[in-house]
Amino acid sequence: QKEVEQDPGPLSVPEGAIVSLNCTYSNSAFQYFMWYRQYSRKGPELLMYTYSSGNKEDGRFTAQVDKSSKYISLFIRDSQPSDSATYLCAMSANNNNDMRFGAGTRLTVKP
Amino acid sequence: DSGVTQTPKHLITATGQRVTLRCSPRSGDLSVYWYQQSLDQGLQFLIHYYNGEERAKGNILERFSAQQFPDLHSELNLSSLELGDSALYFCASSVALGRPNTGELFFGEGSRLTVL
């Protein structure tokens, strides 16, 4: 079993849709959770960062962490074509940046 | 621009050969990470260096090695290359003295290796 599981998609939605991206994990020591966005031919860049359980909102993006279920989510409201990218979840146990990444979900938002 | 520089951007070589990938971290960042990204495996953690010392190893093959130099740049050496080593290799940096450790990694644009 992989430490971090993420459905690779691909996921295609119409512009304006609400997108839900998810990851599950097996290591209960993880307590720092991140979402990275990766555009084609580019390196990943940090989108959202949360510590422990709870929700965090930043504009159209909301990250949720449920440590009891070992499940994290990223919601994108009013999705735009510019949101088309691969979204990778990432997590670590001690914030020493020894992160483990999910496989990434490829999202396409169609105009 | 993340501030992390990787060279070369593209590399084509033959099986059995050896290549060196180079990474210059963001100014002042002490940590350098190497990741391998292939289509079916996602981002795989290879190795982490902090201020010249190896801190953690992931799924790094014995044919691969890395080091971080006193000026903090890092090199990833891949030897006895196989077809399956074809992938994107990313370097990331973090943790600069005087800056809070937010856990964010700053990635370069990657080195695309093709082994024929």
PDB file of C-alpha atoms in Angstrom:
ATOM      1  CA  GLN A   1       0.000   0.000   0.000  1.00  0.00           C
ATOM      2  CA  LYS A   2       1.346   3.431  -0.933  1.00  0.00           C
ATOM      3  CA  GLU A   3       1.749   5.960   1.858  1.00  0.00           C
ATOM      4  CA  VAL A   4      -0.308   8.486  -0.071  1.00  0.00           C
ATOM      5  CA  GLU A   5      -3.067   7.542  -2.506  1.00  0.00           C
ATOM      6  CA  GLN A   6      -4.471   9.971  -5.031  1.00  0.00           C
ATOM      7  CA  ASP A   7      -6.713   9.283  -7.993  1.00  0.00           C
ATOM      8  CA  PRO A   8      -4.725  10.363 -11.064  1.00  0.00           C
ATOM      9  CA  GLY A   9      -7.869  11.197 -13.032  1.00  0.00           C
ATOM     10  CA  PRO A  10      -7.957  12.737 -15.526  1.00  0.00           C
ATOM     11  CA  LEU A  11     -10.784  14.970 -14.395  1.00  0.00           C
ATOM     12  CA  SER A  12     -12.593  17.241 -16.852  1.00  0.00           C
ATOM     13  CA  VAL A  13     -15.163  19.806 -15.735  1.00  0.00           C
ATOM     14  CA  PRO A  14     -16.940  22.786 -17.330  1.00  0.00           C
ATOM     15  CA  GLU A  15     -15.942  26.303 -16.378  1.00  0.00           C
ATOM     16  CA  GLY A  16     -17.686  27.435 -13.194  1.00  0.00           C
ATOM     17  CA  ALA A  17     -17.975  23.936 -11.716  1.00  0.00           C
ATOM     18  CA  ILE A  18     -16.954  23.012  -8.194  1.00  0.00           C
ATOM     19  CA  VAL A  19     -14.014  20.649  -8.225  1.00  0.00           C
ATOM     20  CA  SER A  20     -13.230  18.189  -5.458  1.00  0.00           C
ATOM     21  CA  LEU A  21      -9.808  16.576  -5.260  1.00  0.00           C
ATOM     22  CA  ASN A  22      -8.923  14.019  -2.611  1.00  0.00           C
ATOM     23  CA  CYS A  23      -6.104  12.028  -1.084  1.00  0.00           C
ATOM     24  CA  THR A  24      -5.941   9.298   1.505  1.00  0.00           C
ATOM     25  CA  TYR A  25      -2.907   8.314   3.497  1.00  0.00           C
ATOM     26  CA  SER A  26      -1.765   5.565   5.802  1.00  0.00           C
ATOM     27  CA  ASN A  27       0.873   7.176   8.025  1.00  0.00           C
ATOM     28  CA  SER A  28      -0.831   8.557  11.124  1.00  0.00           C
ATOM     29  CA  ALA A  29       2.289  10.595  11.919  1.00  0.00           C
ATOM     30  CA  PHE A  30       1.559  13.006   9.065  1.00  0.00           C
ATOM     31  CA  GLN A  31       0.422  16.351  10.417  1.00  0.00           C
ATOM     32  CA  TYR A  32       1.448  18.874   7.758  1.00  0.00           C
ATOM     33  CA  PHE A  33      -0.663  18.785   4.628  1.00  0.00           C
ATOM     34  CA  MET A  34      -0.178  20.642   1.400  1.00  0.00           C
ATOM     35  CA  TRP A  35      -1.567  20.942  -2.093  1.00  0.00           C
ATOM     36  CA  TYR A  36       0.755  21.747  -4.954  1.00  0.00           C
ATOM     37  CA  ARG A  37      -0.272  22.791  -8.440  1.00  0.00           C
ATOM     38  CA  GLN A  38       1.834  21.806 -11.421  1.00  0.00           C
ATOM     39  CA  TYR A  39       1.350  23.309 -14.833  1.00  0.00           C
ATOM     40  CA  SER A  40       2.578  21.412 -17.858  1.00  0.00           C
ATOM     41  CA  ARG A  41       6.382  21.428 -18.196  1.00  0.00           C
ATOM     42  CA  LYS A  42       6.792  23.331 -14.922  1.00  0.00           C
ATOM     43  CA  GLY A  43       7.767  22.434 -11.380  1.00  0.00           C
ATOM     44  CA  PRO A  44       5.090  22.115  -8.687  1.00  0.00           C
ATOM     45  CA  GLU A  45       4.210  25.257  -6.718  1.00  0.00           C
ATOM     46  CA  LEU A  46       2.548  25.446  -3.322  1.00  0.00           C
ATOM     47  CA  LEU A  47      -1.154  26.208  -3.405  1.00  0.00           C
ATOM     48  CA  MET A  48      -2.418  25.481   0.108  1.00  0.00           C
ATOM     49  CA  TYR A  49      -0.798  24.573   3.424  1.00  0.00           C
ATOM     50  CA  THR A  50      -2.561  23.293   6.535  1.00  0.00           C
ATOM     51  CA  TYR A  51      -1.454  21.911   9.849  1.00  0.00           C
ATOM     52  CA  SER A  52      -3.353  19.078  11.553  1.00  0.00           C
ATOM     53  CA  SER A  53      -7.115  18.786  11.073  1.00  0.00           C
ATOM     54  CA  GLY A  54      -9.546  21.454   9.958  1.00  0.00           C
ATOM     55  CA  ASN A  55     -10.345  23.705   7.047  1.00  0.00           C
ATOM     56  CA  LYS A  56      -8.451  26.489   5.376  1.00  0.00           C
ATOM     57  CA  GLU A  57      -9.830  28.837   2.769  1.00  0.00           C
ATOM     58  CA  ASP A  58      -7.938  31.014   0.311  1.00  0.00           C
ATOM     59  CA  GLY A  59     -10.049  32.716  -2.315  1.00  0.00           C
ATOM     60  CA  ARG A  60     -11.694  30.056  -4.472  1.00  0.00           C
ATOM     61  CA  PHE A  61      -9.696  27.265  -2.828  1.00  0.00           C
ATOM     62  CA  THR A  62     -10.575  25.366   0.355  1.00  0.00           C
ATOM     63  CA  ALA A  63      -8.418  22.657   1.895  1.00  0.00           C
ATOM     64  CA  GLN A  64      -9.867  20.181   4.379  1.00  0.00           C
ATOM     65  CA  VAL A  65      -8.033  17.703   6.565  1.00  0.00           C
ATOM     66  CA  ASP A  66      -9.696  14.856   8.457  1.00  0.00           C
ATOM     67  CA  LYS A  67      -6.967  13.114  10.393  1.00  0.00           C
ATOM     68  CA  SER A  68      -9.349  10.618  11.972  1.00  0.00           C
ATOM     69  CA  SER A  69     -10.179   9.310   8.496  1.00  0.00           C
ATOM     70  CA  LYS A  70      -6.711   9.992   7.069  1.00  0.00           C
ATOM     71  CA  TYR A  71      -8.358  11.935   4.267  1.00  0.00           C
ATOM     72  CA  ILE A  72      -7.641  15.338   2.782  1.00  0.00           C
ATOM     73  CA  SER A  73      -9.517  17.341   0.183  1.00  0.00           C
ATOM     74  CA  LEU A  74      -9.087  20.381  -1.997  1.00  0.00           C
ATOM     75  CA  PHE A  75     -12.156  22.184  -3.298  1.00  0.00           C
ATOM     76  CA  ILE A  76     -12.030  24.674  -6.133  1.00  0.00           C
ATOM     77  CA  ARG A  77     -15.074  26.917  -6.521  1.00  0.00           C
ATOM     78  CA  ASP A  78     -16.020  28.668  -9.760  1.00  0.00           C
ATOM     79  CA  SER A  79     -13.312  26.770 -11.617  1.00  0.00           C
ATOM     80  CA  GLN A  80     -11.535  28.573 -14.443  1.00  0.00           C
ATOM     81  CA  PRO A  81      -9.658  27.305 -17.508  1.00  0.00           C
ATOM     82  CA  SER A  82      -6.510  28.676 -15.865  1.00  0.00           C
ATOM     83  CA  ASP A  83      -7.015  26.109 -13.091  1.00  0.00           C
ATOM     84  CA  SER A  84      -6.219  23.369 -15.610  1.00  0.00           C
ATOM     85  CA  ALA A  85      -3.153  21.673 -14.155  1.00  0.00           C
ATOM     86  CA  THR A  86      -2.069  18.650 -12.163  1.00  0.00           C
ATOM     87  CA  TYR A  87      -2.813  18.913  -8.451  1.00  0.00           C
ATOM     88  CA  LEU A  88      -0.587  16.991  -6.066  1.00  0.00           C
ATOM     89  CA  CYS A  89      -1.304  16.432  -2.424  1.00  0.00           C
ATOM     90  CA  ALA A  90       1.711  16.290  -0.127  1.00  0.00           C
ATOM     91  CA  MET A  91       2.205  15.598   3.542  1.00  0.00           C
ATOM     92  CA  SER A  92       4.936  15.281   6.127  1.00  0.00           C
ATOM     93  CA  ALA A  93       5.302  14.219   9.733  1.00  0.00           C
ATOM     94  CA  ASN A  94       7.650  16.764  11.187  1.00  0.00           C
ATOM     95  CA  ASN A  95       7.743  19.806   8.911  1.00  0.00           C
ATOM     96  CA  ASN A  96      11.322  18.970   8.121  1.00  0.00           C
ATOM     97  CA  ASN A  97      10.104  18.924   4.578  1.00  0.00           C
ATOM     98  CA  ASP A  98      10.541  15.180   4.095  1.00  0.00           C
ATOM     99  CA  MET A  99       7.336  15.169   2.213  1.00  0.00           C
ATOM    100  CA  ARG A 100       5.498  12.399   0.509  1.00  0.00           C
ATOM    101  CA  PHE A 101       3.468  13.242  -2.557  1.00  0.00           C
ATOM    102  CA  GLY A 102       0.407  11.749  -4.130  1.00  0.00           C
ATOM    103  CA  ALA A 103       0.512  10.751  -7.788  1.00  0.00           C
ATOM    104  CA  GLY A 104      -1.302  13.946  -8.802  1.00  0.00           C
ATOM    105  CA  THR A 105      -4.724  14.473 -10.374  1.00  0.00           C
ATOM    106  CA  ARG A 106      -4.802  16.024 -13.829  1.00  0.00           C
ATOM    107  CA  LEU A 107      -7.614  18.573 -14.045  1.00  0.00           C
ATOM    108  CA  THR A 108      -8.962  20.194 -17.198  1.00  0.00           C
ATOM    109  CA  VAL A 109     -11.483  23.021 -16.957  1.00  0.00           C
ATOM    110  CA  LYS A 110     -13.247  23.522 -20.267  1.00  0.00           C
ATOM    111  CA  PRO A 111     -14.467  27.014 -21.286  1.00  0.00           C
TER     112      PRO A 111
ATOM    113  CA  ASP B   1      10.217  31.979 -11.011  1.00  0.00           C
ATOM    114  CA  SER B   2      10.924  29.862  -7.904  1.00  0.00           C
ATOM    115  CA  GLY B   3      14.590  30.848  -7.701  1.00  0.00           C
ATOM    116  CA  VAL B   4      15.724  27.224  -8.063  1.00  0.00           C
ATOM    117  CA  THR B   5      17.818  26.534 -11.158  1.00  0.00           C
ATOM    118  CA  GLN B   6      18.276  23.122 -12.697  1.00  0.00           C
ATOM    119  CA  THR B   7      20.544  22.133 -15.555  1.00  0.00           C
ATOM    120  CA  PRO B   8      20.358  20.659 -18.058  1.00  0.00           C
ATOM    121  CA  LYS B   9      16.681  21.075 -18.960  1.00  0.00           C
ATOM    122  CA  HIS B  10      16.773  18.141 -21.347  1.00  0.00           C
ATOM    123  CA  LEU B  11      19.173  15.241 -21.663  1.00  0.00           C
ATOM    124  CA  ILE B  12      19.130  12.295 -24.057  1.00  0.00           C
ATOM    125  CA  THR B  13      21.550   9.453 -23.482  1.00  0.00           C
ATOM    126  CA  ALA B  14      21.977   5.740 -23.998  1.00  0.00           C
ATOM    127  CA  THR B  15      21.568   2.803 -21.667  1.00  0.00           C
ATOM    128  CA  GLY B  16      24.616   2.103 -19.547  1.00  0.00           C
ATOM    129  CA  GLN B  17      25.735   5.721 -19.533  1.00  0.00           C
ATOM    130  CA  ARG B  18      26.197   8.089 -16.613  1.00  0.00           C
ATOM    131  CA  VAL B  19      24.795  11.611 -16.262  1.00  0.00           C
ATOM    132  CA  THR B  20      24.979  14.394 -13.708  1.00  0.00           C
ATOM    133  CA  LEU B  21      22.104  16.730 -12.974  1.00  0.00           C
ATOM    134  CA  ARG B  22      22.797  19.998 -11.257  1.00  0.00           C
ATOM    135  CA  CYS B  23      20.685  22.130  -8.943  1.00  0.00           C
ATOM    136  CA  SER B  24      21.239  25.606  -7.547  1.00  0.00           C
ATOM    137  CA  PRO B  25      18.835  26.276  -4.662  1.00  0.00           C
ATOM    138  CA  ARG B  26      17.180  29.594  -3.814  1.00  0.00           C
ATOM    139  CA  SER B  27      19.590  32.058  -2.341  1.00  0.00           C
ATOM    140  CA  GLY B  28      20.115  31.189   1.319  1.00  0.00           C
ATOM    141  CA  ASP B  29      18.154  27.916   1.284  1.00  0.00           C
ATOM    142  CA  LEU B  30      20.011  25.175   3.124  1.00  0.00           C
ATOM    143  CA  SER B  31      17.901  22.175   2.177  1.00  0.00           C
ATOM    144  CA  VAL B  32      17.933  20.508  -1.218  1.00  0.00           C
ATOM    145  CA  TYR B  33      15.620  17.682  -2.194  1.00  0.00           C
ATOM    146  CA  TRP B  34      15.648  15.496  -5.272  1.00  0.00           C
ATOM    147  CA  TYR B  35      12.487  13.967  -6.689  1.00  0.00           C
ATOM    148  CA  GLN B  36      11.838  11.725  -9.660  1.00  0.00           C
ATOM    149  CA  GLN B  37       8.582  12.148 -11.565  1.00  0.00           C
ATOM    150  CA  SER B  38       7.448   9.561 -14.057  1.00  0.00           C
ATOM    151  CA  LEU B  39       4.029   9.153 -15.664  1.00  0.00           C
ATOM    152  CA  ASP B  40       2.956   6.153 -13.670  1.00  0.00           C
ATOM    153  CA  GLN B  41       4.680   6.866 -10.355  1.00  0.00           C
ATOM    154  CA  GLY B  42       4.076  10.515  -9.589  1.00  0.00           C
ATOM    155  CA  LEU B  43       6.654  12.427  -7.558  1.00  0.00           C
ATOM    156  CA  GLN B  44       9.011  10.021  -5.815  1.00  0.00           C
ATOM    157  CA  PHE B  45      11.294  11.342  -3.092  1.00  0.00           C
ATOM    158  CA  LEU B  46      14.909  10.394  -3.702  1.00  0.00           C
ATOM    159  CA  ILE B  47      17.119  12.182  -1.201  1.00  0.00           C
ATOM    160  CA  HIS B  48      17.381  15.240   1.070  1.00  0.00           C
ATOM    161  CA  TYR B  49      20.491  17.223   1.936  1.00  0.00           C
ATOM    162  CA  TYR B  50      20.731  19.931   4.561  1.00  0.00           C
ATOM    163  CA  ASN B  51      23.754  22.218   4.627  1.00  0.00           C
ATOM    164  CA  GLY B  52      25.970  19.619   3.000  1.00  0.00           C
ATOM    165  CA  GLU B  53      24.835  16.607   4.979  1.00  0.00           C
ATOM    166  CA  GLU B  54      22.516  13.831   3.899  1.00  0.00           C
ATOM    167  CA  ARG B  55      19.322  13.969   5.996  1.00  0.00           C
ATOM    168  CA  ALA B  56      16.971  11.431   4.485  1.00  0.00           C
ATOM    169  CA  LYS B  57      16.836   8.856   1.749  1.00  0.00           C
ATOM    170  CA  GLY B  58      13.786   7.748  -0.121  1.00  0.00           C
ATOM    171  CA  ASN B  59      13.450   5.348  -3.000  1.00  0.00           C
ATOM    172  CA  ILE B  60      16.874   6.086  -4.413  1.00  0.00           C
ATOM    173  CA  LEU B  61      18.570   3.317  -6.357  1.00  0.00           C
ATOM    174  CA  GLU B  62      22.130   2.300  -5.532  1.00  0.00           C
ATOM    175  CA  ARG B  63      23.092   3.385  -9.068  1.00  0.00           C
ATOM    176  CA  PHE B  64      22.118   6.929  -8.089  1.00  0.00           C
ATOM    177  CA  SER B  65      24.045   9.197  -5.769  1.00  0.00           C
ATOM    178  CA  ALA B  66      23.903  12.822  -4.760  1.00  0.00           C
ATOM    179  CA  GLN B  67      25.876  15.399  -2.889  1.00  0.00           C
ATOM    180  CA  GLN B  68      25.557  18.964  -1.720  1.00  0.00           C
ATOM    181  CA  PHE B  69      28.588  21.193  -1.984  1.00  0.00           C
ATOM    182  CA  PRO B  70      29.811  23.952   0.393  1.00  0.00           C
ATOM    183  CA  ASP B  71      28.192  26.597  -1.827  1.00  0.00           C
ATOM    184  CA  LEU B  72      24.916  24.631  -1.317  1.00  0.00           C
ATOM    185  CA  HIS B  73      24.428  23.594  -4.914  1.00  0.00           C
ATOM    186  CA  SER B  74      23.690  19.924  -5.401  1.00  0.00           C
ATOM    187  CA  GLU B  75      24.339  17.272  -7.994  1.00  0.00           C
ATOM    188  CA  LEU B  76      22.467  14.055  -8.677  1.00  0.00           C
ATOM    189  CA  ASN B  77      24.539  11.389 -10.389  1.00  0.00           C
ATOM    190  CA  LEU B  78      22.773   8.626 -12.287  1.00  0.00           C
ATOM    191  CA  SER B  79      24.887   5.741 -13.549  1.00  0.00           C
ATOM    192  CA  SER B  80      24.416   2.504 -15.489  1.00  0.00           C
ATOM    193  CA  LEU B  81      21.293   4.083 -16.898  1.00  0.00           C
ATOM    194  CA  GLU B  82      18.329   1.935 -17.840  1.00  0.00           C
ATOM    195  CA  LEU B  83      15.306   2.683 -19.998  1.00  0.00           C
ATOM    196  CA  GLY B  84      13.191   2.888 -16.866  1.00  0.00           C
ATOM    197  CA  ASP B  85      15.261   5.787 -15.547  1.00  0.00           C
ATOM    198  CA  SER B  86      13.688   8.059 -18.156  1.00  0.00           C
ATOM    199  CA  ALA B  87      11.792  10.641 -16.129  1.00  0.00           C
ATOM    200  CA  LEU B  88      11.665  14.229 -14.972  1.00  0.00           C
ATOM    201  CA  TYR B  89      14.055  14.890 -12.104  1.00  0.00           C
ATOM    202  CA  PHE B  90      13.125  17.792  -9.871  1.00  0.00           C
ATOM    203  CA  CYS B  91      15.204  19.601  -7.356  1.00  0.00           C
ATOM    204  CA  ALA B  92      13.510  21.579  -4.589  1.00  0.00           C
ATOM    205  CA  SER B  93      14.907  23.789  -1.875  1.00  0.00           C
ATOM    206  CA  SER B  94      13.690  25.186   1.416  1.00  0.00           C
ATOM    207  CA  VAL B  95      14.730  26.420   4.852  1.00  0.00           C
ATOM    208  CA  ALA B  96      16.707  29.579   4.703  1.00  0.00           C
ATOM    209  CA  LEU B  97      18.397  31.047   7.743  1.00  0.00           C
ATOM    210  CA  GLY B  98      16.331  33.874   9.132  1.00  0.00           C
ATOM    211  CA  ARG B  99      13.153  32.808   7.347  1.00  0.00           C
ATOM    212  CA  PRO B 100      10.333  30.859   9.020  1.00  0.00           C
ATOM    213  CA  ASN B 101      10.155  27.195   8.127  1.00  0.00           C
ATOM    214  CA  THR B 102       6.709  26.973   6.583  1.00  0.00           C
ATOM    215  CA  GLY B 103       7.292  23.567   5.099  1.00  0.00           C
ATOM    216  CA  GLU B 104       7.047  24.945   1.563  1.00  0.00           C
ATOM    217  CA  LEU B 105       9.287  23.440  -1.055  1.00  0.00           C
ATOM    218  CA  PHE B 106      10.389  25.565  -3.997  1.00  0.00           C
ATOM    219  CA  PHE B 107      10.818  23.487  -7.111  1.00  0.00           C
ATOM    220  CA  GLY B 108      12.977  24.024 -10.133  1.00  0.00           C
ATOM    221  CA  GLU B 109      11.613  23.357 -13.605  1.00  0.00           C
ATOM    222  CA  GLY B 110      13.155  19.916 -13.740  1.00  0.00           C
ATOM    223  CA  SER B 111      15.616  18.034 -15.896  1.00  0.00           C
ATOM    224  CA  ARG B 112      13.993  15.730 -18.409  1.00  0.00           C
ATOM    225  CA  LEU B 113      16.091  12.619 -18.910  1.00  0.00           C
ATOM    226  CA  THR B 114      15.480  10.304 -21.836  1.00  0.00           C
ATOM    227  CA  VAL B 115      17.379   7.028 -21.935  1.00  0.00           C
ATOM    228  CA  LEU B 116      17.376   5.313 -25.334  1.00  0.00           C
TER     229      LEU B 116
END
